[in-house]
Short mmCIF file of C-alpha atoms and ligand atoms in Angstrom, two decimals:
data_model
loop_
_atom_site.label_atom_id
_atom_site.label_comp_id
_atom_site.label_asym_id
_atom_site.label_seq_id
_atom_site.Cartn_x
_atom_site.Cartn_y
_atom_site.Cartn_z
CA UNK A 4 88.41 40.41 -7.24
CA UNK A 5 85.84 38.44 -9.58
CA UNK A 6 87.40 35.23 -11.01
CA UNK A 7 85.59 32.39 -13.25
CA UNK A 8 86.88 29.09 -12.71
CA UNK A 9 86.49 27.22 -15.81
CA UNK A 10 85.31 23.30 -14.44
CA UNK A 11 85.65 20.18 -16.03
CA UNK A 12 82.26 19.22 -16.42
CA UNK A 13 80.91 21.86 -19.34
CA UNK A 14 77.41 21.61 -18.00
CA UNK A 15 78.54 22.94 -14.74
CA UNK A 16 79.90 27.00 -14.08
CA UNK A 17 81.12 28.66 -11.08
CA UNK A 18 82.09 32.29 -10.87
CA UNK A 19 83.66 33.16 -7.00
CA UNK A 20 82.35 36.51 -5.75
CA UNK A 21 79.72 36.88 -8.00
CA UNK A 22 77.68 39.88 -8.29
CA UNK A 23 74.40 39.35 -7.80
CA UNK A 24 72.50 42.35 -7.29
CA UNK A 25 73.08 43.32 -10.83
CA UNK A 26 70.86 39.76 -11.23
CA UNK A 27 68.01 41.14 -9.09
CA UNK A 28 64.78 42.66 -10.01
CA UNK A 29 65.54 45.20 -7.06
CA UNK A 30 68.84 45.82 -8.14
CA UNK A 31 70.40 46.38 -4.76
CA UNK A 32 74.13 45.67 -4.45
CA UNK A 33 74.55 41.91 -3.01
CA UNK A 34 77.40 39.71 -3.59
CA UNK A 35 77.86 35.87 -3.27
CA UNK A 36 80.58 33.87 -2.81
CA UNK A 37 80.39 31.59 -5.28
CA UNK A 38 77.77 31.36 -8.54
CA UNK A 39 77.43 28.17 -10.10
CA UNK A 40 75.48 27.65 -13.11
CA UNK A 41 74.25 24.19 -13.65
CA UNK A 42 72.96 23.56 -17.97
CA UNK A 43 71.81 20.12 -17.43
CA UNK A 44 69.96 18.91 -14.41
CA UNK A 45 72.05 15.66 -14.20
CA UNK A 46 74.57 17.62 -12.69
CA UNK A 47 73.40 18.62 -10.16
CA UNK A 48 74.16 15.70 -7.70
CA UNK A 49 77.97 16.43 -8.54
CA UNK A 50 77.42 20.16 -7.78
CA UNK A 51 75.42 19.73 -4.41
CA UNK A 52 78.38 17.10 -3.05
CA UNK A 53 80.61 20.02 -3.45
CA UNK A 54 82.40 21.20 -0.17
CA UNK A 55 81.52 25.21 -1.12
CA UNK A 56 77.46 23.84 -0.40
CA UNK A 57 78.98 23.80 3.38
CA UNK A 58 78.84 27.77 3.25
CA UNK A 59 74.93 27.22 2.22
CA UNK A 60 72.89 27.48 -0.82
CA UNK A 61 70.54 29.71 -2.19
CA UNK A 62 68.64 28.35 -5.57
CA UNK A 63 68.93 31.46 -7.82
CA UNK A 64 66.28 32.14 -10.77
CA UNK A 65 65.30 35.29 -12.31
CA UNK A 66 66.60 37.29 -9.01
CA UNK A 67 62.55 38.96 -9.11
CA UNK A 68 61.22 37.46 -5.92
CA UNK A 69 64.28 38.35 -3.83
CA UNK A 70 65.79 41.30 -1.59
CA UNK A 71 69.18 40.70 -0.50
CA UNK A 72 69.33 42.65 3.03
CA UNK A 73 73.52 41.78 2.64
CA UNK A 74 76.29 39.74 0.95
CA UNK A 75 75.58 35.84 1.14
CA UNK A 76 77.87 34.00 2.05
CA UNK A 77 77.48 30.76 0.61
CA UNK A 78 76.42 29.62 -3.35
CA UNK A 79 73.51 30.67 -5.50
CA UNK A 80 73.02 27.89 -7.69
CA UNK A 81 71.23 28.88 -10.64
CA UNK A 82 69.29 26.07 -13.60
CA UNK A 83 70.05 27.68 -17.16
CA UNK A 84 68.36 24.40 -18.89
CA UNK A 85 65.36 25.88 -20.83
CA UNK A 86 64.27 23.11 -23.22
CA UNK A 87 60.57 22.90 -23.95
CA UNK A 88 58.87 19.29 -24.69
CA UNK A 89 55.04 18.35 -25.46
CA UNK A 90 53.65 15.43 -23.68
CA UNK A 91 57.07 14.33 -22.04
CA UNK A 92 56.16 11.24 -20.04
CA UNK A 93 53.58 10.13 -22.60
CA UNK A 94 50.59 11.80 -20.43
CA UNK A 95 47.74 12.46 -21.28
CA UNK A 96 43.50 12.58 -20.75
CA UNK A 97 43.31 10.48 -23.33
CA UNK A 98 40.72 13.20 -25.31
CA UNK A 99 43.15 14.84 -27.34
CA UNK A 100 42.39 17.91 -25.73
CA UNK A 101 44.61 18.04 -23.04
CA UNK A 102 48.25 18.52 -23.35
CA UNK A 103 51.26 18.13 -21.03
CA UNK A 104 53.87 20.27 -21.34
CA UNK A 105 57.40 20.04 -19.75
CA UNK A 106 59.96 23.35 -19.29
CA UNK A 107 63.13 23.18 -18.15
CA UNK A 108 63.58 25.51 -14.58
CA UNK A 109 66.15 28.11 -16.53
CA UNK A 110 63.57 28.78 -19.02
CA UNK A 111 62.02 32.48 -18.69
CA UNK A 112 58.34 32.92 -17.46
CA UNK A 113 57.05 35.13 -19.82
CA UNK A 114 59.04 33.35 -22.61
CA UNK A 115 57.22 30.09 -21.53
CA UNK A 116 53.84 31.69 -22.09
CA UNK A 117 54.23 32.99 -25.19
CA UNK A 118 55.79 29.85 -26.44
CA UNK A 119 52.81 27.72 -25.46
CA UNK A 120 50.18 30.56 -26.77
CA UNK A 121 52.27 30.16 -29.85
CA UNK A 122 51.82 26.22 -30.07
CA UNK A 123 47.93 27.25 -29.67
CA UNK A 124 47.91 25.86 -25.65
CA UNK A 125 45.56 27.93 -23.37
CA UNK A 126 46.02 28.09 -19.49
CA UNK A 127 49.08 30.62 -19.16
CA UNK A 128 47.56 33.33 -20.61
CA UNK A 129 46.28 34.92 -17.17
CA UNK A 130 49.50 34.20 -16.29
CA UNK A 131 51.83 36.72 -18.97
CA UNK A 132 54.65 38.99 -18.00
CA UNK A 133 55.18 37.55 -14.47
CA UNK A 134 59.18 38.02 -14.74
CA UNK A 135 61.13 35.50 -13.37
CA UNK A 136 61.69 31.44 -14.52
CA UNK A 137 59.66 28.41 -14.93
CA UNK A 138 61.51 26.56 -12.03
CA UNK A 139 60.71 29.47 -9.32
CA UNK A 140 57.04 29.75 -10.46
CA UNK A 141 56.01 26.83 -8.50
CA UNK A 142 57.79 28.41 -5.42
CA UNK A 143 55.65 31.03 -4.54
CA UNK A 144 52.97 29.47 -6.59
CA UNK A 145 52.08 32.36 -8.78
CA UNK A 146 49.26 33.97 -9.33
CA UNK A 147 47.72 37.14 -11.35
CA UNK A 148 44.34 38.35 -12.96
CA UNK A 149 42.35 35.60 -11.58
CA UNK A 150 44.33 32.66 -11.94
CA UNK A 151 47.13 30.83 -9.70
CA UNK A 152 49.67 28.54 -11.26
CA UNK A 153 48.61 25.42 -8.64
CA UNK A 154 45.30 24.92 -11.55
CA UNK A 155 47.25 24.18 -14.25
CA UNK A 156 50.29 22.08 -12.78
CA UNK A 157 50.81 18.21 -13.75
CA UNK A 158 54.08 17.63 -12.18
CA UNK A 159 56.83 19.01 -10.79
CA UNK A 160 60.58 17.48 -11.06
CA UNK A 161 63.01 18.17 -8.31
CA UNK A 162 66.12 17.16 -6.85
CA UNK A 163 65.14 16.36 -3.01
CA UNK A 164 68.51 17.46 -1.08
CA UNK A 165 66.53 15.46 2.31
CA UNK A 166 66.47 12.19 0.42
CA UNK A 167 69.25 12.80 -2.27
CA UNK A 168 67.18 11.83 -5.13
CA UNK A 169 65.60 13.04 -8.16
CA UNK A 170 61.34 13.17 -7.81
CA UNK A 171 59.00 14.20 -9.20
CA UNK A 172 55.58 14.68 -7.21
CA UNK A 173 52.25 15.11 -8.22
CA UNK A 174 50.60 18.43 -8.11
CA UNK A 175 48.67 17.62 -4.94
CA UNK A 176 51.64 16.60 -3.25
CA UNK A 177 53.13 19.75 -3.86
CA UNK A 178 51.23 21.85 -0.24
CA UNK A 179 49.79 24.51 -2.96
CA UNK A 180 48.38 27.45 -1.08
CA UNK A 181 48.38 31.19 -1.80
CA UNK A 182 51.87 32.69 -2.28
CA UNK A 183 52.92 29.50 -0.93
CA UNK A 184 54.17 25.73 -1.40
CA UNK A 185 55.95 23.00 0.42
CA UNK A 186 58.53 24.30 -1.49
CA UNK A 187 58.66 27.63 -0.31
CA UNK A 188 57.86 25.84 3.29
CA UNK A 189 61.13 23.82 3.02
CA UNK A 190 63.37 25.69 2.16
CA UNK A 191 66.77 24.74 1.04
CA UNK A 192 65.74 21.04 0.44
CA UNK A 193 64.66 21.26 -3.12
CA UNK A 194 65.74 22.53 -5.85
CA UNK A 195 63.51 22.35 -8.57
CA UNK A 196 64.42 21.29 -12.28
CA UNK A 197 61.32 21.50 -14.35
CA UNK A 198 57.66 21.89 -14.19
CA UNK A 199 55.25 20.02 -16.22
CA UNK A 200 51.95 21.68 -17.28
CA UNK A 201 48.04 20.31 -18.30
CA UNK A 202 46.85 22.66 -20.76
CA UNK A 203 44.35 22.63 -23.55
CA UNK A 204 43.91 23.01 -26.89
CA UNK A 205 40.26 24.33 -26.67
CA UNK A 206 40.26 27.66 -24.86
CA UNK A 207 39.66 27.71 -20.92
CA UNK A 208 39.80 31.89 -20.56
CA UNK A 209 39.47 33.08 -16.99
CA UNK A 210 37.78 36.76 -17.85
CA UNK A 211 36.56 37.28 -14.47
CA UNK A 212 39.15 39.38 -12.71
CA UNK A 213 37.93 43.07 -12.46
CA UNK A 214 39.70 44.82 -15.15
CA UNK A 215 40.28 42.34 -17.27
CA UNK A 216 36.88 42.13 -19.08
CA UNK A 217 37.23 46.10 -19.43
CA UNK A 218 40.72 46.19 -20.84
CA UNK A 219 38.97 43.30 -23.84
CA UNK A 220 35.96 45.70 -24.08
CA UNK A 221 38.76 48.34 -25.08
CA UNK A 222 40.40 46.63 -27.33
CA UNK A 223 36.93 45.97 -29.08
CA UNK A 224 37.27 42.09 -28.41
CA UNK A 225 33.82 40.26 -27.45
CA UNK A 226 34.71 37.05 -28.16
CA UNK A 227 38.88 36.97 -27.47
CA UNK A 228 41.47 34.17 -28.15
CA UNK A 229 43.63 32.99 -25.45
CA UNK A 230 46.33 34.94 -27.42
CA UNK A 231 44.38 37.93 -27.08
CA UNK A 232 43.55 37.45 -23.49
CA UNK A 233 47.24 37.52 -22.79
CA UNK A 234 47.87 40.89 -24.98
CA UNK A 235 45.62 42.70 -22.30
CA UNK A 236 47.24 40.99 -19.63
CA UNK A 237 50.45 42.58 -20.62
CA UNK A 238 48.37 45.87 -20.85
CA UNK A 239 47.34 46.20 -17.78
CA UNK A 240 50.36 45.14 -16.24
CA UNK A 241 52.72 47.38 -18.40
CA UNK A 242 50.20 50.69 -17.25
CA UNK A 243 50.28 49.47 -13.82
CA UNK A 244 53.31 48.18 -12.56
CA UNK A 245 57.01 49.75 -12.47
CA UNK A 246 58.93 48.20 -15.23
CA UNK A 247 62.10 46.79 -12.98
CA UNK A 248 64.46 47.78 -15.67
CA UNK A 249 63.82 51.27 -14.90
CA UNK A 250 62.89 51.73 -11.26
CA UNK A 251 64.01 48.50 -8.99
CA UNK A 252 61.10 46.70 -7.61
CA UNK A 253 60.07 43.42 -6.97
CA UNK A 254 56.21 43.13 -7.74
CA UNK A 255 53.49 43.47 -4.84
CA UNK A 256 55.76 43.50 -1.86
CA UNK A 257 53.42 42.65 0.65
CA UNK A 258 51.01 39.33 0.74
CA UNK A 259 47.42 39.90 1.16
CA UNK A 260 46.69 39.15 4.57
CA UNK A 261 44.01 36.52 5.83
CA UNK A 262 42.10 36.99 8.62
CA UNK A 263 38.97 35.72 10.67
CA UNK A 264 36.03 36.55 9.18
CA UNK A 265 35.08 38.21 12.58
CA UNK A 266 38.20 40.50 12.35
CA UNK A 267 37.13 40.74 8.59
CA UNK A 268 33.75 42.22 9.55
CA UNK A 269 35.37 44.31 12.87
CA UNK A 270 37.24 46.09 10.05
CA UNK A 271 34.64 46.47 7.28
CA UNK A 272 32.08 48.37 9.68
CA UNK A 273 35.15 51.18 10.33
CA UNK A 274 36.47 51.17 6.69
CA UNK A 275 33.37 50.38 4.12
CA UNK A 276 35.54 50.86 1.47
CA UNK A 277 37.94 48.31 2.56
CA UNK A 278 38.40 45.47 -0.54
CA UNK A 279 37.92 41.86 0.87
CA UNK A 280 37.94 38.64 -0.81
CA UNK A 281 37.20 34.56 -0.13
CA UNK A 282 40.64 33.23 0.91
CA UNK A 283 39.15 29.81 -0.04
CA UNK A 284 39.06 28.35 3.43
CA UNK A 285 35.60 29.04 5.89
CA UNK A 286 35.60 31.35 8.45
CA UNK A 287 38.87 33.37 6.90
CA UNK A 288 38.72 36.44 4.68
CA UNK A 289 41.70 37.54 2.37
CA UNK A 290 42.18 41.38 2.61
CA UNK A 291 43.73 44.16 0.12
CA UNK A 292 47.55 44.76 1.35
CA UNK A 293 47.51 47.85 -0.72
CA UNK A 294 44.08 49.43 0.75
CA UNK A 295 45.81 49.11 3.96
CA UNK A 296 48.87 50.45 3.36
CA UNK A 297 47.72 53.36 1.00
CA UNK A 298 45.25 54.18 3.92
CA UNK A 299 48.00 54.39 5.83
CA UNK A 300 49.61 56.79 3.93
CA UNK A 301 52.48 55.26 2.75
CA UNK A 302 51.70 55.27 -0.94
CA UNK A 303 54.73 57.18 -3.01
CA UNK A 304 56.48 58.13 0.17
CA UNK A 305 60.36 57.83 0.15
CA UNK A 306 63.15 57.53 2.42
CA UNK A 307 66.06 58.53 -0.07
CA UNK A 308 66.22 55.77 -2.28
CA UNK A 309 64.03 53.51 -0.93
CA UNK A 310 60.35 54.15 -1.43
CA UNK A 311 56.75 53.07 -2.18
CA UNK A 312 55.66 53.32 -5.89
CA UNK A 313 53.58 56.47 -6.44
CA UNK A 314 50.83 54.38 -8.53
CA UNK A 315 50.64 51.61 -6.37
CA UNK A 316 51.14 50.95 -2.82
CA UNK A 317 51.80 47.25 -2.78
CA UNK A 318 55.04 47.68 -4.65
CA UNK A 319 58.50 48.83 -2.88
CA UNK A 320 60.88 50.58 -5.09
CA UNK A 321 64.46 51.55 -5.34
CA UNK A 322 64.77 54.58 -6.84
CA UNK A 323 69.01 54.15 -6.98
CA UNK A 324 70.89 53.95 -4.49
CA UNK A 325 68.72 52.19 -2.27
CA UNK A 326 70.59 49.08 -0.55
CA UNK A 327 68.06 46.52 1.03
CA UNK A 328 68.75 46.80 4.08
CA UNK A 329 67.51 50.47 3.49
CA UNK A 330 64.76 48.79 1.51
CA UNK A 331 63.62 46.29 4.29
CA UNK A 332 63.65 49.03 7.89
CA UNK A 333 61.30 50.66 4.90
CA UNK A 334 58.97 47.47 5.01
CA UNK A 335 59.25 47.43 8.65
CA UNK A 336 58.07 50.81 9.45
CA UNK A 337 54.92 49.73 6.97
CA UNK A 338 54.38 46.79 8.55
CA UNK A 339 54.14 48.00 12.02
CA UNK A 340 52.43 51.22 10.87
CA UNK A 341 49.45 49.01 9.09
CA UNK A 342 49.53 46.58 12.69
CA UNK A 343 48.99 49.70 14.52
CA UNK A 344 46.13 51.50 12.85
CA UNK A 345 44.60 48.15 11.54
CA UNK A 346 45.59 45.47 13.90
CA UNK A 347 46.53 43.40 11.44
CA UNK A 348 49.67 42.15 10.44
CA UNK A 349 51.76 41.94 6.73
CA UNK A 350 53.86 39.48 5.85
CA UNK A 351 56.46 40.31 2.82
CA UNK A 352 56.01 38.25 -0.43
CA UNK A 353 59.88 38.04 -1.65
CA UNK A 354 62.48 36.09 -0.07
CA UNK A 355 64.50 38.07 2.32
CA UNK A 356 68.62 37.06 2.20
CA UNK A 357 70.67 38.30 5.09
CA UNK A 358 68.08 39.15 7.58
CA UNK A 359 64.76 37.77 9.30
CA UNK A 360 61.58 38.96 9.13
C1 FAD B 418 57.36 43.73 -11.71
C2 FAD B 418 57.06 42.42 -11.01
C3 FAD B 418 55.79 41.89 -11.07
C4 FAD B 418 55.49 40.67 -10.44
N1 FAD B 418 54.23 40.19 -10.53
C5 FAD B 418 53.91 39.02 -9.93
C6 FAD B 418 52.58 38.50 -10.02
O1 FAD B 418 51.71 39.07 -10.67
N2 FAD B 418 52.31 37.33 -9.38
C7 FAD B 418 53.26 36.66 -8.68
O2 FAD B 418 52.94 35.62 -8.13
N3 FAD B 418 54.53 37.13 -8.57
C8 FAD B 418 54.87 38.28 -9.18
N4 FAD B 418 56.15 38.78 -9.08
C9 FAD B 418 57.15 38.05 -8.28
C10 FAD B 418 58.10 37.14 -9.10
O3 FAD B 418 58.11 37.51 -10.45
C11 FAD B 418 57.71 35.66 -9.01
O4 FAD B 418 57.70 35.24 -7.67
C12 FAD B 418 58.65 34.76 -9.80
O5 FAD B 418 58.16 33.44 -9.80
C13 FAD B 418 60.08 34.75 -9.25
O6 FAD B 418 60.89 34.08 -10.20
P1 FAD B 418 62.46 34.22 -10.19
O7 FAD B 418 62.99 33.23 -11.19
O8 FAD B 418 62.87 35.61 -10.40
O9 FAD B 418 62.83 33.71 -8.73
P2 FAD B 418 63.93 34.27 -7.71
O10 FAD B 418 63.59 35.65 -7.30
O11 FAD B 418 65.29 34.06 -8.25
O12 FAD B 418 63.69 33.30 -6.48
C14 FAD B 418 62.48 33.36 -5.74
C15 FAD B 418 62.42 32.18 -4.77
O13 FAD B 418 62.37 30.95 -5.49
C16 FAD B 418 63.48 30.11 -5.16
N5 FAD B 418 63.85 29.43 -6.40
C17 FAD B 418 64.11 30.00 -7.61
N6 FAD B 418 64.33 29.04 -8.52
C18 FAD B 418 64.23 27.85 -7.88
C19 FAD B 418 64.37 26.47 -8.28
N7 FAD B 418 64.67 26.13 -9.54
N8 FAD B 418 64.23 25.51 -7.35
C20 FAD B 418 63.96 25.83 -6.05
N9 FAD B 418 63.80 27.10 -5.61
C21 FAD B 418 63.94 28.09 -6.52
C22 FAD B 418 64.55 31.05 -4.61
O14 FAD B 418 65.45 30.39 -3.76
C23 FAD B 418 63.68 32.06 -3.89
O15 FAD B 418 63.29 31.53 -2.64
C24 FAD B 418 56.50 39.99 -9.71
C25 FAD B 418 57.79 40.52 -9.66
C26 FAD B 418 58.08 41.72 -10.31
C27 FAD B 418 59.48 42.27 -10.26
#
């Protein structure tokens, strides 16, 4: 039975057994124990000295990065605070140009974007329809059509669990890599509370990603605002990927892997048509997860409910009734299917809940 406890504090919310998977982009059933839902970030302290944290805690945002392989057992803490402020800590390059700009975690991604687009801020645009909130984008440190969030982050505020304290580091202190953070690295130590972003006032468009420049072409747009930019974003996105609120998926399943560049080139002289990028360090070479896996023939194959999209191989969908442990022996079987024929080896891009990679 599903009971809300109303608590003293009005800024603070717990709901015992709370049903999560109807949270979730993947919309398998998953339970916690406890919910709490936390308005204003000065609560927190309060919340994390309570003795239900002994059961464990798992920082909940938009539920879009996550697969729940089972019930957890502890509490998913979730940040509803979603307040948007220019220039918060006085910041600034001093040209008039640049512009910080501080979001609450609870806030919604895509909600964020359009807000700043709508204050006439470019930076995000690259960035549009990524669902999901402002406090988990750091996590993964997301990235789309060219452009990963690390570039335009100032700050980001946290509540360090190790230290008990409220920081707030510096983007460089924050481990930034692809699909990855110290964040992500540590987890259950931080929970994050806002993010504070440099943009500009004066364009800074990032048209280089294949596709995008074609989609502007389309639209008749030679010379396109960052508003603009962000309208074909959504294009794209909308043709290509499932919408979650009608087939359960959580985005590109699978991380690109990196490789040696030797192992790169090993691969490249079988497979020519084999996609293969910098991965911004020497002597590594970032490959396409989907190539590999729609080579392998996995693309729009199903196991009852659980499945791979039929328009593109990266993503893992529930089609109903799939549960995630269903979901995850899926990603297994690709996994070790891609390993065998390729030799090399994918590593999931959500958070798995109940089970180990
Ligand atoms: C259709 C679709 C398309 C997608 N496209 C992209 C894409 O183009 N690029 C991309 O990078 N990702 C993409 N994703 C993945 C996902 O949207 C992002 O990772 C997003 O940032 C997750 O946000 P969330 O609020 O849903 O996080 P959740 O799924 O709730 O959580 C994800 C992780 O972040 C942690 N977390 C959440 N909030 C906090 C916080 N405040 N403090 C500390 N930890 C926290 C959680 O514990 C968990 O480990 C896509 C997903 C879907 C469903």
């Amino acid at each position: 039975m599903s009971a809300a406890a109303i608590d003293a504090d009005p800024a603070v919310r717990w709901t015992r057994d709370a049903d999560l998977g109807a949270r979730t982009s993947f919309r398998v059933p998953a339970r916690a124990a406890w919910l709490v839902e936390v308005a204003d970030a000065d609560a927190l302290p309060g919340v994390l000295a309570d003795p239900r944290m002994d059961d464990g805690l798992l920082v909940f945002g938009g539920g879009s990065n996550l697969l729940f392989a089972g019930d957890f057992g502890g509490v998913a803490l979730a940040l509803t605070g979603d307040a948007v402020a220019l220039n918060a800590h006085g910041d600034s390059d001093g040209d008039g140009e640049t512009v910080i700009v501080r979001a609450e975690a609870g806030r919604g991604w895509h909600d964020f974007v359009l807000h700043t687009l709508a204050m006439g801020l470019s930076g995000l645009e690259n960035l549009s329809l990524i669902p999901g909130t402002v406090g988990a984008a750091p996590i993964q440190n997301i990235g789309a059509y060219g452009v990963e969030l690390d570039r335009r982050v100032h700050a980001v505020e946290a509540w360090d669990r190790e230290r008990g304290a409220a920081v707030r580091l510096a983007a460089a202190d924050c481990g930034f890599a692809y699909r990855d953070s110290r964040f992500k690295r540590e987890p259950g130590r931080w929970v994050v509370t806002a993010v504070e972003f440099m943009l500009s006032r004066t364009s800074q468009l990032e048209l280089g990603y294949a596709g995008l420049g074609a989609e502007l072409a389309a639209m008749g747009l030679t010379a396109p605002t960052p508003a603009q930019v962000s309208d074909a974003v959504c294009r794209i996105r909308r043709r290509k990927l499932p919408d979650p609120a009608l087939l359960g998926n959580a985005g590109s399943f699978f991380k690109n892997p990196i490789v040696s560049s030797a192992q790169a080139d090993a691969l490249l002289s079988g497979h020519p048509g084999l996609p293969c990028f910098d991965a911004g360090s020497p002597g590594m070479r970032k490959l396409s997860a989907a190539w590999l896996i729609e080579a392998a023939g996995w693309k729009g194959h199903r196991d009852g409910d659980a499945g791979v999209a039929p328009g593109h191989a990266l993503v893992l969908v529930n089609h109903g009734d799939a549960s995630g442990a269903e979901l995850l022996a899926l990603a297994r079987r690709i996994a070790a299917s891609v390993q065998a024929r390729f030799g090399v080896a994918l590593e999931p891009e959500p958070r798995i809940i109940g089970a180990h990679w």
